[in-house]
Structures are given as C-alpha cells and as structure tokens.
Short mmCIF file of C-alpha atoms and ligand atoms in Angstrom, two decimals:
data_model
loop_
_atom_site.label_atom_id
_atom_site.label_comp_id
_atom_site.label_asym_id
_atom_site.label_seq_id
_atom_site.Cartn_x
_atom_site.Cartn_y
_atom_site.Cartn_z
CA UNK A 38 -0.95 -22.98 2.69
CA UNK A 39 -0.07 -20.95 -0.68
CA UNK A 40 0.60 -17.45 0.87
CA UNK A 41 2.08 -14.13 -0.49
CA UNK A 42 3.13 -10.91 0.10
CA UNK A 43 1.72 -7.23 -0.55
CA UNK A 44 5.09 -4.57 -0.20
CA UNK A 45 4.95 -1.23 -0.14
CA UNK A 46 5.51 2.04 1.75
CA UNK A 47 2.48 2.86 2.86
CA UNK A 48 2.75 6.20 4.10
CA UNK A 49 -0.46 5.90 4.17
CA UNK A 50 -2.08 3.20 3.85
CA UNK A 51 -5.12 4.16 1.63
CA UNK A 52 -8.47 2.39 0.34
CA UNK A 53 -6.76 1.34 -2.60
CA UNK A 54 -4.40 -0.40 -1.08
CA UNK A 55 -7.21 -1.93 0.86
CA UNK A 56 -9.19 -2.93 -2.24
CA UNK A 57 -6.13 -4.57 -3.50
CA UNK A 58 -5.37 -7.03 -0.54
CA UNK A 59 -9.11 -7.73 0.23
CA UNK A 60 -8.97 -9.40 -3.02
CA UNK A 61 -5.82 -11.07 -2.84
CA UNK A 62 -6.82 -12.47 0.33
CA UNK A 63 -9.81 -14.34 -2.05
CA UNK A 64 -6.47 -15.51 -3.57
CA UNK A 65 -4.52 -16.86 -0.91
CA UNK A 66 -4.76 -18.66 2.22
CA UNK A 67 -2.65 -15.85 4.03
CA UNK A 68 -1.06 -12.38 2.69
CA UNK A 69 1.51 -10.70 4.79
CA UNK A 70 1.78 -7.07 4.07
CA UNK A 71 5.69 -5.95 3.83
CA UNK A 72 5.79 -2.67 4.78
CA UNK A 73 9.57 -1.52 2.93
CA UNK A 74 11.62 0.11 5.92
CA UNK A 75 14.52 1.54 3.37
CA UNK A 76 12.14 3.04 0.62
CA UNK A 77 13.86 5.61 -1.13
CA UNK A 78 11.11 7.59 -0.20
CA UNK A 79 11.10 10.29 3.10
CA UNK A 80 7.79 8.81 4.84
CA UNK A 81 5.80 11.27 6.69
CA UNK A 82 4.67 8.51 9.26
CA UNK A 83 7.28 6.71 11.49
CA UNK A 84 7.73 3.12 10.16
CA UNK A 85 5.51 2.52 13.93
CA UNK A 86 2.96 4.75 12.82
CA UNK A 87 2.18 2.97 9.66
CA UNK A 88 2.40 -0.50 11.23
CA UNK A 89 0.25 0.83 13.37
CA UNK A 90 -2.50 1.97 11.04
CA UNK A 91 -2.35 -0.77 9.01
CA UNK A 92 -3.01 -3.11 11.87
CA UNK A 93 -5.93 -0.89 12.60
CA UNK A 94 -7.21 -1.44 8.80
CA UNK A 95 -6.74 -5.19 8.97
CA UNK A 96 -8.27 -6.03 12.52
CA UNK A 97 -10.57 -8.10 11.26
CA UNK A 98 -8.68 -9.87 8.14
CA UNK A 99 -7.40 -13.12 10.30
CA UNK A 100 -5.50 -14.13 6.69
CA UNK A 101 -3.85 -11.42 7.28
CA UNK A 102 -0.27 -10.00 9.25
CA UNK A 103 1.58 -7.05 9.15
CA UNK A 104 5.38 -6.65 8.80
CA UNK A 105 8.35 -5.01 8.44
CA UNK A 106 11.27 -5.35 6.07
CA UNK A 107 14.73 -4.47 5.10
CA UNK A 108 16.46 -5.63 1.99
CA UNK A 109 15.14 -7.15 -1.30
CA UNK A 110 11.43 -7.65 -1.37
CA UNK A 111 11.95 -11.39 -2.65
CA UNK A 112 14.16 -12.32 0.13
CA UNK A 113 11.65 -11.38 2.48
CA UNK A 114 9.12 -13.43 0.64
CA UNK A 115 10.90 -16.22 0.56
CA UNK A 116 11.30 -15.95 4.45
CA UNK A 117 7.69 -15.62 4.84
CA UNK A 118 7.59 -18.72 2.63
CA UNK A 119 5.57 -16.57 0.20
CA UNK A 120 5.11 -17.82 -3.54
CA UNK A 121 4.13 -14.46 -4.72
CA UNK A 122 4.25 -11.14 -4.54
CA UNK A 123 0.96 -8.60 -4.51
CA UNK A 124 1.20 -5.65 -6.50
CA UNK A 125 -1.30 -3.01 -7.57
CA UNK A 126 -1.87 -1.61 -11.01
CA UNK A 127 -4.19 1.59 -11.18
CA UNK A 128 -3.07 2.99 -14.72
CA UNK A 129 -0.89 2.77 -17.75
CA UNK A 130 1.64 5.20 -16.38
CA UNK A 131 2.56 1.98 -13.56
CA UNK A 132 3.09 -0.21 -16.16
CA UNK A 133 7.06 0.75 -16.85
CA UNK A 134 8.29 1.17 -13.29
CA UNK A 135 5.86 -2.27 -12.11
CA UNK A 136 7.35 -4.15 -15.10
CA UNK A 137 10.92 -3.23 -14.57
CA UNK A 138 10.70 -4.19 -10.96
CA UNK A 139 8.79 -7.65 -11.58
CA UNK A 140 11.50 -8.43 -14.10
CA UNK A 141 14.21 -7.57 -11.88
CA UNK A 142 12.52 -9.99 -8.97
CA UNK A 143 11.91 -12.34 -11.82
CA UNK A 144 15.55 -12.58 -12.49
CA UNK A 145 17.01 -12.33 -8.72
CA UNK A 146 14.31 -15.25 -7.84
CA UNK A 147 12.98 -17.17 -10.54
CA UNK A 148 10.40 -19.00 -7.74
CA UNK A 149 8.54 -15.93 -6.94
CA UNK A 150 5.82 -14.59 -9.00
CA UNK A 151 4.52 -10.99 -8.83
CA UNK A 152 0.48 -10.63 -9.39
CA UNK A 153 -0.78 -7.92 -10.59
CA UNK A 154 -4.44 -6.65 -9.72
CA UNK A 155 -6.26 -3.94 -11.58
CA UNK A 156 -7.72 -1.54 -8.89
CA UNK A 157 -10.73 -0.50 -8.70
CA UNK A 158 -11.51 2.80 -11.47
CA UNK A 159 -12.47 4.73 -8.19
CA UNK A 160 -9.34 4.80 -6.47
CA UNK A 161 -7.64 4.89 -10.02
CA UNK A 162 -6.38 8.53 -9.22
CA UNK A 163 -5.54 8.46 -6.09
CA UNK A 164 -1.85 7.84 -4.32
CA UNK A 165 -0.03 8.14 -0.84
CA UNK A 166 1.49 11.17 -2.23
CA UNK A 167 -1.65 13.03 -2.98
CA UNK A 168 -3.75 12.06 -0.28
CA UNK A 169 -1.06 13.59 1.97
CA UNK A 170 -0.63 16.75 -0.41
CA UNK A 171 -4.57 17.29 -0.16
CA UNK A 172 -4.76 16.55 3.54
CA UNK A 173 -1.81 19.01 4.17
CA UNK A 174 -4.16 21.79 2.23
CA UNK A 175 -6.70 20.42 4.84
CA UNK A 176 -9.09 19.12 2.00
CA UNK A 177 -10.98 16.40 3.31
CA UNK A 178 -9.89 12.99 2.50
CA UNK A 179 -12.49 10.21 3.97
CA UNK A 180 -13.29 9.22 0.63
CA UNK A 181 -9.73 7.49 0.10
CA UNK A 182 -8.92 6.52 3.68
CA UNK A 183 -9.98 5.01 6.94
CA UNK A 184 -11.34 7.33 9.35
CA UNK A 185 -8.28 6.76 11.60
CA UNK A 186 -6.09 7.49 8.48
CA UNK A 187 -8.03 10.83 7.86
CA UNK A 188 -7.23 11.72 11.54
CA UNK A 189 -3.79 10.34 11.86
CA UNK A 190 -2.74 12.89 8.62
CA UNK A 191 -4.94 15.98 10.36
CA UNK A 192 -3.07 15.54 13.63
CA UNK A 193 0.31 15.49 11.65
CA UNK A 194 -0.08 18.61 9.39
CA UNK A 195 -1.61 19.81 12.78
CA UNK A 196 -4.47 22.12 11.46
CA UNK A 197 -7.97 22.67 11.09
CA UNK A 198 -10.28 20.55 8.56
CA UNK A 199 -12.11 22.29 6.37
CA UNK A 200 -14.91 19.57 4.61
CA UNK A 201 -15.24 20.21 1.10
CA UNK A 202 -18.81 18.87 0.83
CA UNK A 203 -19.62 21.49 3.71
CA UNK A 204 -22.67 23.91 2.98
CA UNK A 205 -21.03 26.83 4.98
N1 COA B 391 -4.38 2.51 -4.54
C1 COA B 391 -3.86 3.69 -4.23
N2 COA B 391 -2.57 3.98 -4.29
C2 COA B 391 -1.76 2.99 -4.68
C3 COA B 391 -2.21 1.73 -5.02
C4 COA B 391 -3.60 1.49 -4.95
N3 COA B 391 -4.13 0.33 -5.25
N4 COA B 391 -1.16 0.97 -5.38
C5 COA B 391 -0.08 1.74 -5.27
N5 COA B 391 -0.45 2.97 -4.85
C6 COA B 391 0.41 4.12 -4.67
C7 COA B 391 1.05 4.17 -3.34
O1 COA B 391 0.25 4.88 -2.41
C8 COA B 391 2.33 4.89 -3.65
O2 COA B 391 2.08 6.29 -3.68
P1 COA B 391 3.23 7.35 -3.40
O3 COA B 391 4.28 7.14 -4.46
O4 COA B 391 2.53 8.62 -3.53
O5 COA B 391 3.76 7.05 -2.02
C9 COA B 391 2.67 4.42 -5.06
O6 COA B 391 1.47 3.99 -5.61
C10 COA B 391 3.58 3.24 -5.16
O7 COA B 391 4.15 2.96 -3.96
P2 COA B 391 4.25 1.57 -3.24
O8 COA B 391 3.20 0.61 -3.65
O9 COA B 391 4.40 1.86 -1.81
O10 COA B 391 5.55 1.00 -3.87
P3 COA B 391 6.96 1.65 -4.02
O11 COA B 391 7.13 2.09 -5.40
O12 COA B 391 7.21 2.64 -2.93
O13 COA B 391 7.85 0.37 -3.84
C11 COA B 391 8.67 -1.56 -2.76
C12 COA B 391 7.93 -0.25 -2.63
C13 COA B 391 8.87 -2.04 -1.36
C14 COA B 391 7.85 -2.59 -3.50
C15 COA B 391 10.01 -1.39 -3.52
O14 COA B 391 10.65 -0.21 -3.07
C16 COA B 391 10.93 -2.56 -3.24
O15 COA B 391 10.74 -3.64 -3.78
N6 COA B 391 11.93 -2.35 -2.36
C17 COA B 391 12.83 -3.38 -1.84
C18 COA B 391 14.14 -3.50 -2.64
C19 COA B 391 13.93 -4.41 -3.81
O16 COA B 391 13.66 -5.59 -3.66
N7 COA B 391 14.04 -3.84 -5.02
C20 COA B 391 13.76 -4.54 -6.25
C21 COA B 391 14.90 -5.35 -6.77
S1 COA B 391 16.36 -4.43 -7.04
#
C-alpha cells in the first residue's frame, strides 16, 4: 500500500481541492486528507465543520479518510505511514511559498516527498479565501463548491442569496 497525504486548511473545502485529490487518488492506493488544526489562519468553519464537509465530499472515495492534525505536516505523514505529501499548484504566484515549504519538509524528513499537481485552468483563480469573500457578498458560488459547501457558507454569513446568473 503506497499511500499519502493531502494537508491543508480547508475552510472550505472547494472543487479544486477536489480535482486535486481525485487525481492523486489515480496515484495512490489510499490518500488521507490532513486537515491542519493550528493553521495560522482564523478559519471561519469549526475544525468539526470542515471535517464534516469534507466527509460529505468524499462519501464515495473508499481510498480515501479524513483527519485531523497538530504539529508538523511530515510527522503526521509519517504516522499515517504516508510516503508523500499532496500539494496543489494553481499559478506561478504558489511557486515561492510551495517551494519554501517542500524544502523545509525536505530537510526535516528526507523520506517524504511532496507532489505537486497542476490544477485544473478552471479553478486556477479560485481560493478558500475568495470563495468565502464572494459568498459573504452573497454572490453565488456553486460553480467552485459542493452544493452542501454553497449552503454551509450561506447559513454562516446568515443572509439571503442573490444568483448572479438570475434573469430578475
Ligand atoms: N483549488 C482551489 N484552491 C486551492 C487549491 C486548489 N487546487 N489549492 C490550494 N488552494 C487554496 C486554498 O483554498 C487556500 O486558500 P486560502 O489561503 O484562501 O485559505 C490556499 O490555497 C492554500 O491553503 P492550504 O492548501 O490550505 O495550505 P496552507 O497554506 O494553509 O498550509 C499546511 C496548510 C497544513 C500545509 C501548512 O500550514 C503546514 O504544513 N502546517 C503544519 C506545520 C508544518 O509542518 N510546517 C512546515 C514545516 S516548518
């Protein structure tokens, strides 16, 4: 069993990140997404909440399991027994920051290698970040995430949707 591990914050989860493990799961025999519990980031969903929807968006990905973790991301994949770690890549502008961090792993363990995958040009735009800025503006966001992602973010910001593909 060669498996890895796909970390992040996920706050959302989106259809990019979706894209991304689909394919890595053509890669593996098993990917366990690591869902970062000390991000430096302030998550809008509870660290339930997003291990919730992302159970939801892998229901039906057996090769699949959903986690938590605290610490360093290659500790975690070396409990998971993990020889690499998933990453996505959707422009240029990740490069530095995706570089920096694989070299850092790189160094701390020398075992575990990051993969990168390209994502697809259509969710090349899109992040957590501005999914949740748009959603907040109630824009309509069911082009970049599940249904139940769409919903979840509309009953957080707690207001009325206005569809931007609407006639009236
Ligand atoms: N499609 C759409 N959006 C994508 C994407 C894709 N394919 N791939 C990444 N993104 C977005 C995410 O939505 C996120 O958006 P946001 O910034 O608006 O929230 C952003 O790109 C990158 O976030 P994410 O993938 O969640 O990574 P991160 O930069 O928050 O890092 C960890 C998370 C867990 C990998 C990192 O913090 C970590 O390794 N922490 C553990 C400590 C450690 O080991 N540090 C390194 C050694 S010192």
């Amino acid at each position: 069993m060669r498996t890895a591990i796909y970390p992040g914050t996920f706050d959302p989860v989106t259809n990019g990140h979706l894209d991304i493990l689909n394919r890595a799961t053509e890669l593996f025999d098993g990917v366990t997404i690591a869902i970062a519990a000390d991000s430096n980031k302030t998550p809008l969903f509870t660290l339930g909440e997003r291990m919730e929807l992302l159970s939801n968006a892998t229901k039906d990905m057996p090769n699949v399991r959903v986690s938590v973790f605290e610490g360093l991301t290659v500790e975690f994949a070396r409990k998971c027994g993990a020889v690499a770690i998933i990453r996505g890549l959707r422009a240029l502008s990740d490069f530095e920051y995706e570089f920096q961090l694989a070299l850092m792993n790189k160094k701390i363990a020398s075992d575990i290698e990051t993969i990168f995958l390209m994502t697809q040009s259509e969710f090349s735009f899109i992040s957590s970040s501005t999914i949740k800025w748009a959603a907040s503006l109630h824009a309509g966001v069911s082009d970049f995430v599940p249904a139940y992602v769409e919903k979840a973010l509309f009953s957080k910001y707690s207001g009325s949707r206005t569809d931007l593909n609407s006639e009236d």
